[in-house]
Amino acid sequence: MNILNTPEFRRRAFFAGLGALSTAALVSACGGTTASSTTGSGTPVDGGNITFLIQGYDTGWVSSKTSISSYEGNLWGQITDKLVYVNEKGELSPWIAESWEELNGAKDFVLHLKKGVTFSDGTPLDAAAVVANLTAWAKGDSTRGVSKVGLFPSSNFVAAEATDAQTVKVSFSSPALGFIATLAYHGCILLSPKTLALPVEAQADLSQEIGSGPFVVKSWKQGDSYVLEKRKDYNWGPAALGHTGPARLDTITYKVIKDTSVRTSTVVSGQADVAFNVEPQEIESLKGQGFTVGTPRYLGFVDGFQVNTQIFPTNDPAVRKAIQHGIDREEILKTVYTSDWSAATTFIQGNVPEAGEFSDSFKFDADKANKILDDAGWAKGADEYRSKDGKTLEFTLTPNPYVPSTKAEDELIAQQLKKVGIKVNLKVVDVAGYAAVQASKPPLFQTSRSFVDVGTVAGVLTSQNKGEDWFGLGTSDQKLNDLSTAIATASDRTSREKVADELQQYVLEQGYFIPLNQLVQRLYLISPKIKDVQYNGLAYANFYTAWISQ
Amino acid sequence: MTSDYKRFALTRAGQAVVVVLLAYVLTFLVISVLPGDAITNTLRDPQHGLSEEDIQRIVTFYGLDQPVIVQLLLSLGRFLTGELGFSLQSNLPVAQIVGDALPSTLTLATSALLIAIVFAVVIAYGAQYLPGKWAAAVRSIPSFFLSVPNFVIGLVLIEFFAFRLHSFTTTDPNSAVATLFAAITLAIPVSAPLAEVLIASLDHESRQEYALVARSRGLSEAKLFAKHLVKPSALPSVAMVALIVGELLGGSVITETIFGRDGIGTVVQKAVTGEDQPVLQAVVSLSAVVFVAVNLVADLASPLLDPRVKLREKVGA
């Protein structure tokens, strides 16, 4: 039944390399003509149309139901605004909220809104509209099948109320330091109250999705193409982007082209301006020809493994430590990725302000890994694999199908761990199968997830407060419980940073999480004539300031 | 004859309905036993971070917490009344998703079928009448067509005609020229079995007495081919029409992906990877209806076209 397992698709996979080769040939053939045009005049000009090639718009337009996929996030970013802007370094700055106050130990917040902002249907974006949005993000509406926004601090949310037309007061039952940062998350997009009141099926209709962003939807054909047009009266973009007034481009056309090599070649041949997600291996050659390849990092967890501490063989701390030190992350970066990727220094991405430097606790050291296993009684047998009490030291790894490069990554890890006597079996599954693997709680589960505020981390480590219990510890590790609670309920940032440091060190030293590298999940191939594309902290390209050089 | 034919037609039509219903039920059951349920898949994506409570709410909203048999009966009831439901992935009505994708696929498939027929006839003619070693080469074309992957043909055509010769742009895949190249991509594998059957029956017919007689009376090979051989040789090929419908649908998934066309193929692929049950159910049922209808028409037509086809044998089988 599954198309991905049909001979047709296996054959296709086999020949994928051939496709990449033909792209490479084309890329090098067209190279000379574009390389010289990178240095245009530096003064932005108004007008022009660009075409953005994207892989698909698969999950629909209900912003709160499934949160927002990479695909929808790109389009939403142009047609909606947020209360707060977050840049690539994780720094927050005003947007629709001109300023905010944090009161009562981060339990109460007051948002002061910009004046004169309107949705494209003419409705004012005032305090009442913000209250409607905040309430929808925090609570959803089960009767209409609308869910809350995943990362929103909803369990301690009490209420949002308009104190006057430009002021909103938000209260929580316990400290919510992450609240302001969450307002910059790509799920927290401001929609017209009329849209929010629609049933879920009507919300899935893009023409009914009314935002206040610099662009509006002009026309669209589901799954095929989406034309956005600039709003001439727009004048409330984030100050951090360094531009006021309407956007410079007249239109942006999002066009679905599923095949990666065709997307790349189309931009290289000049038939389109931007392509989403090119092959990492092609980045160098594309850059050499004058193309811009945007590889923004997002705020969140690094690419790495959650460890199940309750199951053989990762229930042995020595095995966890040996895996930490047995993986050569430099080799992974060199072999699978390019210089645009960087090594992990902890289990959260380096652009999160609280990310620490704990590389030593998982530095590659095969001798150390071997010694740890020797000391713990794992003896090497004739087949070079270790065993103890008659059981071979082995487990199965399942590459994360959401990040295609993890297959090559895991193959390399299997080779590396073989050198310290650990046997790694690989099992490749599709997205559906991956959910089943996660449900079966394997020893190592490859994960990557974005967040905007480090306080969110507490919600995944243990099972307390309905946490996701990533390591299978429940609430058995008292120190981890205490650290999680401390980070979730911290009421000032200085003390939280200290706790965050302690937490990262503890998790890594216990081998609860095995970091690999800092993930780049959203890549942008951009024609040399497109200037001033900016990226936010969630690695989304913003075309508000972009312009076309002559 | 007429009452016999009526009975035959009714029985065949009844069988067709049963086949469609069985396809529906089977699809439903197969999707239900796939690893990882739809909800796990769409809602438990680690990027979403939805809590168990949220997931439960959505499950209840869609009635997915009912036993499989209840779900099946509900779904079957809706299908019979023409209600196709909403996509789990996009919340859009399934009828709209399928309706939007259908015209593009129909255009592609029809053009591909016509081109495939032309290819097959040309290949068969060449195999029959070209001088020895050329004919042998032409005879190997069908196996060559079958062995080159669809998407390689597509990528090569795109590279030369779109990127080098600028005959069309990949950003406008529904233009006439782009459609033509997509149709050629799809026609190549489809033409292979057609050509093979046509070659075999031409070989057979041209050795028949009537062909020898015609030839001995000085009829030119071209006239013989067009006037006498094509019609009888085409009959076995017509019988392959159902197989070709399947090939067209299967091939369209890849062709549409390569050429960036929105169509039924891509709808199926999305629905399968996302385990979007209502959409998958609708598309499979639609394919079953098309498949069964084409066969039904062929079956009902054959006794009218060829009196030698015996009704009783067909019914009694």
PDB file of C-alpha atoms in Angstrom, chain A residues 1-4 8-9 11-12 15-16 18-19 22-23 25-26 29 51 53 57-62 65-67 139 142-148 150-151 185 200-201 204-205 221-224 255-259 261-262 265-266 269 271-272 298 402 431-433 435-436 438 447-450 466 468 521-522, chain B residues 27 30-31 34-36 40-51 53-54 57-58 61-62 86-93 96 100 104 146-152 155 158-159 162-164 166 168-174 250 253-254 257-262 265-266 268-270 272-273 275 280 284:
ATOM      1  CA  MET A   1       0.000   0.000   0.000  1.00  0.00           C
ATOM      2  CA  ASN A   2       2.783   2.368   0.835  1.00  0.00           C
ATOM      3  CA  ILE A   3       3.931   4.041  -2.363  1.00  0.00           C
ATOM      4  CA  LEU A   4       7.381   4.663  -0.903  1.00  0.00           C
ATOM      5  CA  GLU A   8       8.965   2.430  -8.729  1.00  0.00           C
ATOM      6  CA  PHE A   9      10.094   4.462  -5.752  1.00  0.00           C
ATOM      7  CA  ARG A  11      14.173   2.619  -8.432  1.00  0.00           C
ATOM      8  CA  ARG A  12      13.687   6.341  -8.109  1.00  0.00           C
ATOM      9  CA  PHE A  15      18.594   6.981  -9.509  1.00  0.00           C
ATOM     10  CA  ALA A  16      18.366  10.028  -7.249  1.00  0.00           C
ATOM     11  CA  LEU A  18      21.782  10.497 -11.270  1.00  0.00           C
ATOM     12  CA  GLY A  19      19.369  13.401 -10.929  1.00  0.00           C
ATOM     13  CA  SER A  22      22.544  16.149 -13.978  1.00  0.00           C
ATOM     14  CA  THR A  23      21.803  19.146 -11.751  1.00  0.00           C
ATOM     15  CA  ALA A  25      26.286  19.412 -14.646  1.00  0.00           C
ATOM     16  CA  LEU A  26      23.750  22.122 -15.321  1.00  0.00           C
ATOM     17  CA  ALA A  29      27.375  24.805 -17.192  1.00  0.00           C
ATOM     18  CA  THR A  51       9.166  33.665  -7.525  1.00  0.00           C
ATOM     19  CA  LEU A  53      10.056  27.710  -5.222  1.00  0.00           C
ATOM     20  CA  TYR A  57       1.962  23.167   1.104  1.00  0.00           C
ATOM     21  CA  ASP A  58       0.815  19.950   2.627  1.00  0.00           C
ATOM     22  CA  THR A  59      -0.594  20.516   6.048  1.00  0.00           C
ATOM     23  CA  GLY A  60      -3.187  23.167   5.424  1.00  0.00           C
ATOM     24  CA  TRP A  61      -3.777  26.619   6.696  1.00  0.00           C
ATOM     25  CA  VAL A  62      -5.220  26.145  10.173  1.00  0.00           C
ATOM     26  CA  LYS A  65      -4.235  23.045  14.682  1.00  0.00           C
ATOM     27  CA  THR A  66      -0.954  21.529  13.693  1.00  0.00           C
ATOM     28  CA  SER A  67       1.226  24.496  14.463  1.00  0.00           C
ATOM     29  CA  LYS A 139      -6.996  27.538  24.842  1.00  0.00           C
ATOM     30  CA  SER A 142     -12.420  21.937  21.171  1.00  0.00           C
ATOM     31  CA  THR A 143     -15.992  22.345  19.910  1.00  0.00           C
ATOM     32  CA  ARG A 144     -14.652  23.564  16.578  1.00  0.00           C
ATOM     33  CA  GLY A 145     -11.679  21.177  16.465  1.00  0.00           C
ATOM     34  CA  VAL A 146      -9.265  24.075  16.928  1.00  0.00           C
ATOM     35  CA  SER A 147      -6.321  23.276  19.132  1.00  0.00           C
ATOM     36  CA  LYS A 148      -4.131  25.573  21.183  1.00  0.00           C
ATOM     37  CA  GLY A 150       1.796  23.964  20.993  1.00  0.00           C
ATOM     38  CA  LEU A 151       4.485  26.045  22.661  1.00  0.00           C
ATOM     39  CA  TYR A 185       7.166  32.038  17.755  1.00  0.00           C
ATOM     40  CA  VAL A 200     -11.855  24.785  11.501  1.00  0.00           C
ATOM     41  CA  GLU A 201     -12.869  23.866   7.948  1.00  0.00           C
ATOM     42  CA  ALA A 204      -8.362  25.898   6.226  1.00  0.00           C
ATOM     43  CA  ASP A 205      -9.372  28.213   3.367  1.00  0.00           C
ATOM     44  CA  LYS A 221      -4.355  27.422  -6.224  1.00  0.00           C
ATOM     45  CA  GLN A 222      -4.026  24.893  -3.398  1.00  0.00           C
ATOM     46  CA  GLY A 223      -0.886  22.812  -3.679  1.00  0.00           C
ATOM     47  CA  ASP A 224       0.270  24.668  -6.784  1.00  0.00           C
ATOM     48  CA  LYS A 255       5.330  28.001  -6.532  1.00  0.00           C
ATOM     49  CA  VAL A 256       5.310  24.339  -5.534  1.00  0.00           C
ATOM     50  CA  ILE A 257       8.027  22.247  -7.211  1.00  0.00           C
ATOM     51  CA  LYS A 258       8.598  19.067  -5.282  1.00  0.00           C
ATOM     52  CA  ASP A 259      11.772  17.810  -6.869  1.00  0.00           C
ATOM     53  CA  SER A 261      17.093  19.124  -8.259  1.00  0.00           C
ATOM     54  CA  VAL A 262      14.476  20.804 -10.453  1.00  0.00           C
ATOM     55  CA  SER A 265      18.192  24.134 -11.556  1.00  0.00           C
ATOM     56  CA  THR A 266      15.234  26.443 -12.075  1.00  0.00           C
ATOM     57  CA  SER A 269      18.846  28.880 -14.961  1.00  0.00           C
ATOM     58  CA  GLN A 271      13.605  31.014 -14.248  1.00  0.00           C
ATOM     59  CA  ALA A 272      12.944  31.708 -10.548  1.00  0.00           C
ATOM     60  CA  TYR A 298      16.796  28.181  14.395  1.00  0.00           C
ATOM     61  CA  TYR A 402      11.935  14.737   8.818  1.00  0.00           C
ATOM     62  CA  VAL A 431       7.241   9.441   8.573  1.00  0.00           C
ATOM     63  CA  ALA A 432       4.413   7.104   9.547  1.00  0.00           C
ATOM     64  CA  GLY A 433       6.805   4.417  10.723  1.00  0.00           C
ATOM     65  CA  ALA A 435       5.843   7.751  14.897  1.00  0.00           C
ATOM     66  CA  ALA A 436       5.580   4.043  15.666  1.00  0.00           C
ATOM     67  CA  GLN A 438       8.920   6.843  18.868  1.00  0.00           C
ATOM     68  CA  THR A 447      15.152  14.416  17.616  1.00  0.00           C
ATOM     69  CA  SER A 448      15.236  18.072  16.676  1.00  0.00           C
ATOM     70  CA  ARG A 449      12.725  20.683  17.730  1.00  0.00           C
ATOM     71  CA  SER A 450      12.531  24.436  17.764  1.00  0.00           C
ATOM     72  CA  LYS A 466       2.660  16.536  32.131  1.00  0.00           C
ATOM     73  CA  GLU A 468       7.169  14.504  27.769  1.00  0.00           C
ATOM     74  CA  GLN A 521      16.770  22.758   8.583  1.00  0.00           C
ATOM     75  CA  ARG A 522      15.740  25.606   6.327  1.00  0.00           C
TER      76      ARG A 522
ATOM     77  CA  THR B  27      -8.467   0.239   1.413  1.00  0.00           C
ATOM     78  CA  VAL B  30      -5.312  -1.661   4.977  1.00  0.00           C
ATOM     79  CA  ILE B  31      -4.959   1.941   6.128  1.00  0.00           C
ATOM     80  CA  LEU B  34      -0.624   0.501   8.833  1.00  0.00           C
ATOM     81  CA  PRO B  35       1.962   1.146  11.537  1.00  0.00           C
ATOM     82  CA  GLY B  36       1.489   4.460  13.328  1.00  0.00           C
ATOM     83  CA  THR B  40       0.112   9.890  15.711  1.00  0.00           C
ATOM     84  CA  ASN B  41       1.523  10.846  12.403  1.00  0.00           C
ATOM     85  CA  THR B  42       0.016  14.263  11.871  1.00  0.00           C
ATOM     86  CA  LEU B  43      -0.317  15.400  15.450  1.00  0.00           C
ATOM     87  CA  ARG B  44       2.658  13.773  17.172  1.00  0.00           C
ATOM     88  CA  ASP B  45       5.172  15.279  14.784  1.00  0.00           C
ATOM     89  CA  PRO B  46       7.806  16.433  17.281  1.00  0.00           C
ATOM     90  CA  GLN B  47       7.717  19.939  15.825  1.00  0.00           C
ATOM     91  CA  HIS B  48       4.157  20.476  16.979  1.00  0.00           C
ATOM     92  CA  GLY B  49       4.539  19.888  20.668  1.00  0.00           C
ATOM     93  CA  LEU B  50       0.858  19.198  21.249  1.00  0.00           C
ATOM     94  CA  SER B  51      -0.104  17.728  24.585  1.00  0.00           C
ATOM     95  CA  GLU B  53      -5.059  16.440  25.926  1.00  0.00           C
ATOM     96  CA  ASP B  54      -4.978  18.433  22.688  1.00  0.00           C
ATOM     97  CA  ARG B  57      -9.640  16.581  21.692  1.00  0.00           C
ATOM     98  CA  ILE B  58      -8.869  16.389  17.999  1.00  0.00           C
ATOM     99  CA  PHE B  61     -13.619  15.739  17.033  1.00  0.00           C
ATOM    100  CA  TYR B  62     -12.874  13.467  14.084  1.00  0.00           C
ATOM    101  CA  PHE B  86     -12.360  16.513   5.250  1.00  0.00           C
ATOM    102  CA  SER B  87      -8.630  15.966   4.862  1.00  0.00           C
ATOM    103  CA  LEU B  88      -6.893  15.285   8.174  1.00  0.00           C
ATOM    104  CA  GLN B  89      -3.853  17.215   6.990  1.00  0.00           C
ATOM    105  CA  SER B  90      -5.366  20.360   5.561  1.00  0.00           C
ATOM    106  CA  ASN B  91      -8.961  20.381   6.839  1.00  0.00           C
ATOM    107  CA  LEU B  92     -10.073  21.102   3.277  1.00  0.00           C
ATOM    108  CA  PRO B  93     -13.059  19.167   1.882  1.00  0.00           C
ATOM    109  CA  GLN B  96     -12.388  20.060  -3.310  1.00  0.00           C
ATOM    110  CA  ASP B 100      -8.849  20.689  -7.956  1.00  0.00           C
ATOM    111  CA  SER B 104      -4.615  18.581 -14.521  1.00  0.00           C
ATOM    112  CA  LEU B 146      10.529   0.135 -19.717  1.00  0.00           C
ATOM    113  CA  SER B 147      13.973   0.092 -18.180  1.00  0.00           C
ATOM    114  CA  VAL B 148      14.678   3.828 -18.120  1.00  0.00           C
ATOM    115  CA  PRO B 149      13.116   5.324 -15.015  1.00  0.00           C
ATOM    116  CA  ASN B 150      10.347   7.778 -15.665  1.00  0.00           C
ATOM    117  CA  PHE B 151      11.957  10.575 -13.685  1.00  0.00           C
ATOM    118  CA  VAL B 152      15.269  10.326 -15.546  1.00  0.00           C
ATOM    119  CA  LEU B 155      14.818  15.409 -15.795  1.00  0.00           C
ATOM    120  CA  ILE B 158      13.501  19.464 -18.534  1.00  0.00           C
ATOM    121  CA  GLU B 159      17.218  20.065 -18.647  1.00  0.00           C
ATOM    122  CA  ALA B 162      13.460  24.109 -20.340  1.00  0.00           C
ATOM    123  CA  PHE B 163      16.900  25.133 -19.126  1.00  0.00           C
ATOM    124  CA  ARG B 164      18.965  25.029 -22.314  1.00  0.00           C
ATOM    125  CA  HIS B 166      14.065  27.692 -23.078  1.00  0.00           C
ATOM    126  CA  PHE B 168       9.116  26.280 -21.552  1.00  0.00           C
ATOM    127  CA  THR B 169       9.602  27.346 -17.941  1.00  0.00           C
ATOM    128  CA  THR B 170       9.362  25.008 -14.986  1.00  0.00           C
ATOM    129  CA  THR B 171       7.502  27.674 -13.029  1.00  0.00           C
ATOM    130  CA  ASP B 172       4.549  27.400 -15.406  1.00  0.00           C
ATOM    131  CA  PRO B 173       4.068  23.635 -15.683  1.00  0.00           C
ATOM    132  CA  ASN B 174       0.515  23.899 -16.997  1.00  0.00           C
ATOM    133  CA  GLY B 250       1.163   5.249 -11.238  1.00  0.00           C
ATOM    134  CA  VAL B 253       2.902  10.490  -9.359  1.00  0.00           C
ATOM    135  CA  ILE B 254       6.471  10.806 -10.564  1.00  0.00           C
ATOM    136  CA  THR B 257       6.517  15.602  -8.991  1.00  0.00           C
ATOM    137  CA  ILE B 258       9.261  16.234 -11.531  1.00  0.00           C
ATOM    138  CA  PHE B 259       7.298  18.770 -13.555  1.00  0.00           C
ATOM    139  CA  GLY B 260       5.821  20.485 -10.525  1.00  0.00           C
ATOM    140  CA  ARG B 261       2.267  19.818 -11.635  1.00  0.00           C
ATOM    141  CA  ASP B 262      -0.492  19.589  -9.106  1.00  0.00           C
ATOM    142  CA  GLY B 265      -0.649  11.567  -8.354  1.00  0.00           C
ATOM    143  CA  THR B 266       0.703  14.097  -5.894  1.00  0.00           C
ATOM    144  CA  VAL B 268      -2.083  10.245  -3.498  1.00  0.00           C
ATOM    145  CA  GLN B 269       1.547  10.558  -2.520  1.00  0.00           C
ATOM    146  CA  LYS B 270       0.804  13.216   0.104  1.00  0.00           C
ATOM    147  CA  VAL B 272      -0.074   8.066   1.738  1.00  0.00           C
ATOM    148  CA  THR B 273       2.891   9.640   3.516  1.00  0.00           C
ATOM    149  CA  GLU B 275      -1.888   8.663   6.240  1.00  0.00           C
ATOM    150  CA  LEU B 280      -6.627   8.251   0.342  1.00  0.00           C
ATOM    151  CA  VAL B 284      -8.526   4.865  -4.272  1.00  0.00           C
TER     152      VAL B 284
END
